[in-house]
Tab-separated table of C-alpha atoms in Angstrom:
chain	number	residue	atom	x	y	z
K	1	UNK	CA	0.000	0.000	0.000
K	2	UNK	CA	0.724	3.441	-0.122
K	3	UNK	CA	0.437	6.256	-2.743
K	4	UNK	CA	3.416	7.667	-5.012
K	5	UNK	CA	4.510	11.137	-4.642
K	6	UNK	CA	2.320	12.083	-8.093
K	7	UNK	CA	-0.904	10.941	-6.560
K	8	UNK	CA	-0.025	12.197	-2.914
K	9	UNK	CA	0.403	15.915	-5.007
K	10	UNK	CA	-2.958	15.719	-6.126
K	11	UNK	CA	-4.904	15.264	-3.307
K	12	UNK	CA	-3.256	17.823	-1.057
K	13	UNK	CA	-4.626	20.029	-3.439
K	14	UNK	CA	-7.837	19.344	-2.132
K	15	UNK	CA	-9.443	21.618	0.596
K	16	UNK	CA	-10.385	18.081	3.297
K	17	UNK	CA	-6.733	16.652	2.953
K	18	UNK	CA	-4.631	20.081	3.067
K	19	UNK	CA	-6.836	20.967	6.245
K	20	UNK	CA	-5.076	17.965	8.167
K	21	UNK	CA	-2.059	17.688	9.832
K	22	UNK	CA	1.180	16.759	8.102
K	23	UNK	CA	1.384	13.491	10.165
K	24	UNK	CA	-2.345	12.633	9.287
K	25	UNK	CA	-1.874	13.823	5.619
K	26	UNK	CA	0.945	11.252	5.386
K	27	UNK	CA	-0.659	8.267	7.660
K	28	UNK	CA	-3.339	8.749	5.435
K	29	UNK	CA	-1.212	8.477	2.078
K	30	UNK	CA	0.647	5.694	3.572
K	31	UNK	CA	-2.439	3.138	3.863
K	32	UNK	CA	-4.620	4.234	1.137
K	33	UNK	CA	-4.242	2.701	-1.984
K	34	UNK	CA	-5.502	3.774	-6.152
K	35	UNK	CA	-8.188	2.393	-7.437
K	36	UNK	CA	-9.029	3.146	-10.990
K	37	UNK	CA	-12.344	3.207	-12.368
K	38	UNK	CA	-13.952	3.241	-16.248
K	39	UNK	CA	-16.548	5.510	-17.379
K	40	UNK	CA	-19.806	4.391	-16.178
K	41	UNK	CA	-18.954	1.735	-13.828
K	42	UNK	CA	-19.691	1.425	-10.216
K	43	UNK	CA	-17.174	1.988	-7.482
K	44	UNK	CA	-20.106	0.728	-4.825
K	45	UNK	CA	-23.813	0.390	-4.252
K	46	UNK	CA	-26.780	1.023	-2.887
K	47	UNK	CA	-26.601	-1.375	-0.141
K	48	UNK	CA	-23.511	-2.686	-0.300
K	49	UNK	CA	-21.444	-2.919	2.948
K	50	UNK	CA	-18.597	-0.452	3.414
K	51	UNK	CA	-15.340	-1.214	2.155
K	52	UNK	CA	-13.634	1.722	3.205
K	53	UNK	CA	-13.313	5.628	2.665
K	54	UNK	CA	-12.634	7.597	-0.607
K	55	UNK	CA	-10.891	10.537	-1.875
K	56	UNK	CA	-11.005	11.216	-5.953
K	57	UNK	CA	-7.809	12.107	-7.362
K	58	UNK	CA	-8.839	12.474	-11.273
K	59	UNK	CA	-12.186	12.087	-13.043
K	60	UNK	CA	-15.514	12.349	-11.937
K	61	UNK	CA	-18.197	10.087	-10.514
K	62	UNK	CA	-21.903	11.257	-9.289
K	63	UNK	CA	-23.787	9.885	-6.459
K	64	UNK	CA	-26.883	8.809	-7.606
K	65	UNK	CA	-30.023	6.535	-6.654
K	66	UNK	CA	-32.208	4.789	-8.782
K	67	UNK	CA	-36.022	4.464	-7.598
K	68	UNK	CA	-38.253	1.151	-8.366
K	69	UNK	CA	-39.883	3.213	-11.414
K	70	UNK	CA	-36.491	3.416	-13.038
K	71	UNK	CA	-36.220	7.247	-12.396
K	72	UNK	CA	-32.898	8.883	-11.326
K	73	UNK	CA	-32.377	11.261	-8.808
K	74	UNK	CA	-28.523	12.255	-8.709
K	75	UNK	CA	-27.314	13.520	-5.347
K	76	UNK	CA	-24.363	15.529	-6.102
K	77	UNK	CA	-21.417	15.049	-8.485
K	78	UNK	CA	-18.137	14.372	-6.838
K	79	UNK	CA	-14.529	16.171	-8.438
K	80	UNK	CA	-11.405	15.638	-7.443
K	81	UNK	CA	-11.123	16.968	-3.749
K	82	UNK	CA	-13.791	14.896	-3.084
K	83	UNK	CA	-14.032	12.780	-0.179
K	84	UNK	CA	-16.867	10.716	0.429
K	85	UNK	CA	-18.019	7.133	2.440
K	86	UNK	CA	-17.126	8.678	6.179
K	87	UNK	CA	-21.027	8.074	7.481
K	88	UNK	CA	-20.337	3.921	6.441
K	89	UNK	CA	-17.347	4.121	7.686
K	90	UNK	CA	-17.663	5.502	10.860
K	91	UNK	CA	-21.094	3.708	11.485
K	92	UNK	CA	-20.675	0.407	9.413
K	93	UNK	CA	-24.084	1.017	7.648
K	94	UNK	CA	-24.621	-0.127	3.916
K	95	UNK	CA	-23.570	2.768	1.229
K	96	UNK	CA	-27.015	4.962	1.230
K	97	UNK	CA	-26.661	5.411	-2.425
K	98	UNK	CA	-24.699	4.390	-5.778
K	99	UNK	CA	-21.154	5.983	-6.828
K	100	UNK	CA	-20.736	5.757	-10.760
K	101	UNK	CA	-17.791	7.112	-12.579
K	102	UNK	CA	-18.670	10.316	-15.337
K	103	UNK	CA	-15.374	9.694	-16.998
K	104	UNK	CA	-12.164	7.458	-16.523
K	105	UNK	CA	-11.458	8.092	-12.855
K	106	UNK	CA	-8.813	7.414	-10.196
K	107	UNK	CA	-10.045	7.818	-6.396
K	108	UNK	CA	-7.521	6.234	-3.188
K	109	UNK	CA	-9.138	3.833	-0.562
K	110	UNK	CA	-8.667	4.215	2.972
K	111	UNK	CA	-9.614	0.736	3.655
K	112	UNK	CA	-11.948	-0.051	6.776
K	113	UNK	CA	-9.934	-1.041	9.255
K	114	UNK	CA	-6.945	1.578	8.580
K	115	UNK	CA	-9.532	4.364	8.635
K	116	UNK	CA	-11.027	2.404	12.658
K	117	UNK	CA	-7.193	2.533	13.342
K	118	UNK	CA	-7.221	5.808	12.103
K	119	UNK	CA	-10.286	7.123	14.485
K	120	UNK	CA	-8.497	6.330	17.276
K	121	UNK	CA	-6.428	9.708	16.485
K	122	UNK	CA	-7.795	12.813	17.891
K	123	UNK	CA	-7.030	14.723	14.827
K	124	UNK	CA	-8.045	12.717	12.338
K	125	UNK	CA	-11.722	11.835	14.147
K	126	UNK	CA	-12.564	15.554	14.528
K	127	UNK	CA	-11.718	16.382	10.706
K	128	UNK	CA	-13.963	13.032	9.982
K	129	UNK	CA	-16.542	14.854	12.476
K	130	UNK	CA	-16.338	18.265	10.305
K	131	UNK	CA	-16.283	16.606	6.370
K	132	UNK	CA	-19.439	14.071	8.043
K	133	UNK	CA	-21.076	17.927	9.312
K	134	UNK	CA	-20.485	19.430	6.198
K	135	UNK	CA	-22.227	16.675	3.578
K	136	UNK	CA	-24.420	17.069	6.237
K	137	UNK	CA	-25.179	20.288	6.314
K	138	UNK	CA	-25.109	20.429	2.065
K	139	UNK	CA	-28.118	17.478	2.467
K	140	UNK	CA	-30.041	20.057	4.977
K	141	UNK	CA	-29.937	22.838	2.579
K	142	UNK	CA	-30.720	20.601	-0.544
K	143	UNK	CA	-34.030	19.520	1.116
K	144	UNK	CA	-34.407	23.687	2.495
K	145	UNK	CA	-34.499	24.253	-0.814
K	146	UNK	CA	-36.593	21.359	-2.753
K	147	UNK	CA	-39.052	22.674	0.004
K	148	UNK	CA	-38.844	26.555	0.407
K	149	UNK	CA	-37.545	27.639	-2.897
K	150	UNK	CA	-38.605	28.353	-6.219
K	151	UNK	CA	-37.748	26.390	-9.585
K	152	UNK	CA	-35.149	29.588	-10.705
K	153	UNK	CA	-33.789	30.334	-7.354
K	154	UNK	CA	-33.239	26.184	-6.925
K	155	UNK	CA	-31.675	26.312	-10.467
K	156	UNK	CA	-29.341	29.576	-9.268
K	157	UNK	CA	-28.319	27.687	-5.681
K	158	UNK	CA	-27.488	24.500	-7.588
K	159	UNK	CA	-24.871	26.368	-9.856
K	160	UNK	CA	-23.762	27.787	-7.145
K	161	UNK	CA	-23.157	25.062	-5.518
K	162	UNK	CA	-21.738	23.367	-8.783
K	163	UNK	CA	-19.291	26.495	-9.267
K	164	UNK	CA	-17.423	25.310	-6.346
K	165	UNK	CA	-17.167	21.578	-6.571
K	166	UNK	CA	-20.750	20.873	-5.527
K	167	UNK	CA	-19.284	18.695	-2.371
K	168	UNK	CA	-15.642	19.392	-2.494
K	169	UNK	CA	-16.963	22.978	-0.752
K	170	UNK	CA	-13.822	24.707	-2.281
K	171	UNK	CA	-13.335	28.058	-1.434
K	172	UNK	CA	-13.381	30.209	-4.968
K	173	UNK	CA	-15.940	30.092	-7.190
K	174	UNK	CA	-15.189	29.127	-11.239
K	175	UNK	CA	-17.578	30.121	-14.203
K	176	UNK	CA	-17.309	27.208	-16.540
K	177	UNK	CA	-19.691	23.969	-15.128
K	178	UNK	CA	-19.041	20.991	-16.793
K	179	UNK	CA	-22.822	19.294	-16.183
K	180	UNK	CA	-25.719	18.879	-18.878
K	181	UNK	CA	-29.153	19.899	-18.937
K	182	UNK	CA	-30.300	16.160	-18.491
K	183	UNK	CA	-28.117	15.577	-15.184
K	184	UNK	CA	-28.995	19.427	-13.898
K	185	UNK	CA	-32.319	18.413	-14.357
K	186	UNK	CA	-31.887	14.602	-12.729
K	187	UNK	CA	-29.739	16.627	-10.052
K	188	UNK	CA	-32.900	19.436	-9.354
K	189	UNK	CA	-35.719	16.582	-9.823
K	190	UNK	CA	-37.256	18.651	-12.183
K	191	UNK	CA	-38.322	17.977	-16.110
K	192	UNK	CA	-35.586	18.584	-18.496
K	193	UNK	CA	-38.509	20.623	-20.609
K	194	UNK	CA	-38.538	22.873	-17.537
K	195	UNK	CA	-34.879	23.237	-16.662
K	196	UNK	CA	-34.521	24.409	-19.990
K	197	UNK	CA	-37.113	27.148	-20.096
K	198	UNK	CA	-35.631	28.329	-16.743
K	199	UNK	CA	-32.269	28.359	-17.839
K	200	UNK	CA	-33.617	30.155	-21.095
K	201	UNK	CA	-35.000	33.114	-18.968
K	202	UNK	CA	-31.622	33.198	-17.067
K	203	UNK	CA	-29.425	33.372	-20.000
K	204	UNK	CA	-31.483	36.149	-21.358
K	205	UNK	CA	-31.005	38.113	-17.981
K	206	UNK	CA	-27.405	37.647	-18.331
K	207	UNK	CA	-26.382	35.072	-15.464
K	208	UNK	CA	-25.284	32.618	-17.697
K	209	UNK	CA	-24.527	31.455	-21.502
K	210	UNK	CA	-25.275	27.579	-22.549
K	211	UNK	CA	-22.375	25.885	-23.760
K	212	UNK	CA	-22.767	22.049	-25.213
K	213	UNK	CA	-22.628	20.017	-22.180
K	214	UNK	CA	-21.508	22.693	-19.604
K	215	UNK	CA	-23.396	26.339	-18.429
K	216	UNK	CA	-20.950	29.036	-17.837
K	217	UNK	CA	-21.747	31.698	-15.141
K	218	UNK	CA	-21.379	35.034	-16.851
K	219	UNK	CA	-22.479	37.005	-13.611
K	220	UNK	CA	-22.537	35.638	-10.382
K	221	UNK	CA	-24.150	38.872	-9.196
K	222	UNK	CA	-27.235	38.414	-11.589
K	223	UNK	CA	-27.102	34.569	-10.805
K	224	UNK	CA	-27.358	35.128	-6.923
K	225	UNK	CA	-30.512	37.759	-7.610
K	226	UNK	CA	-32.335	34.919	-8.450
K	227	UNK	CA	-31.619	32.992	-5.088
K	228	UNK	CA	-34.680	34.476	-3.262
């Protein structure tokens, strides 16, 4: 086990694994190993028992569930900077939902019993307490605003959300979203039809500009009017 130096540079980029402690940061790259995955195959579950916890160095994956009718709702999409499985982990539960790679991906395992051996570190178990707080947290506000909000100003809090890593929480915010209308609209729960009449209106406001496969954010100012 263990990652090479290459890998080890890539993840301290992200905001969860720079936030630890250099002897945490390099227990942690010492008993994790890479695991690569192809485009649109599963790195876990629904169900399945935990295996571990995961950080994504390249590639993307989304976090999705399927319901009995066939319909998807995705959860989030998860970048590099990602880490994700701590709630399993921690609590030994089945994985609450299904991990599926966008494009060729490479994420590191932690596996189970390094990350129990791992708890037992003061350090490491409170920045496990703060990354389990803040997916949290993101879940709270998702279902604040499926509940609160309307379509736009759900449409304008997802991008937002999207402009900085959707659950990577990283601290600048970048214009160019790499997501389609169909997954925005899988993502939102809403009918692609819709989504696209709303994203219409937004565009014309100048928030935004629709790009094949990606929205860019051409004012975050006008974008963040809408979040009312």
């Amino acid at each position: 086990m263990g990652l090479s130096a290459s890998v080890i540079d890539k993840i301290s980029s992200g905001p969860w694994f720079s936030s630890l402690p250099l002897a945490e940061q390099n227990n942690l790259a010492a008993n994790c190993t890479l695991v690569r995955i192809e485009v649109g195959k599963t790195l876990f579950r629904r169900g399945d028992p935990p295996d571990g916890f995961y950080g994504i160095v390249d590639g993307r994956l989304k976090a999705s569930n399927v319901g009995c009718d066939g319909k998807e709702a995705v959860l989030s999409i998860l970048e590099p900077g990602n880490w994700f499985g701590e709630m399993s982990a921690v609590t030994g539960w089945p994985y609450a939902h299904d991990v599926i790679a966008l494009e060729n991906a490479q994420v590191v395992r932690l596996p189970l019993e390094a990350f129990r051996s791992s708890m037992q570190n003061a350090a490491f178990a409170k920045s496990i307490a703060v990354l389990l707080a803040q997916h949290t947290g993101l879940l709270y506000q998702l279902l604040e605003e499926a509940t609160l909000y309307s379509t736009r100003a759900r449409i304008a809090r997802r991008l937002m959300h999207l402009a900085r890593g959707d659950a990577t929480l990283a601290a600048g915010d970048r214009s160019n979203i790499q997501v389609s209308q169909d997954m925005l609209a899988m993502m939102l729960g809403i009918s692609r039809q819709t989504l696209a009449l709303e994203l219409k209106e937004m565009a014309s406001q100048g928030a935004l500009a629709l790009r094949r496969g990606r929205v860019e954010i051409v004012s975050m100012e006008v974008l963040k009017s809408f979040d009312d």
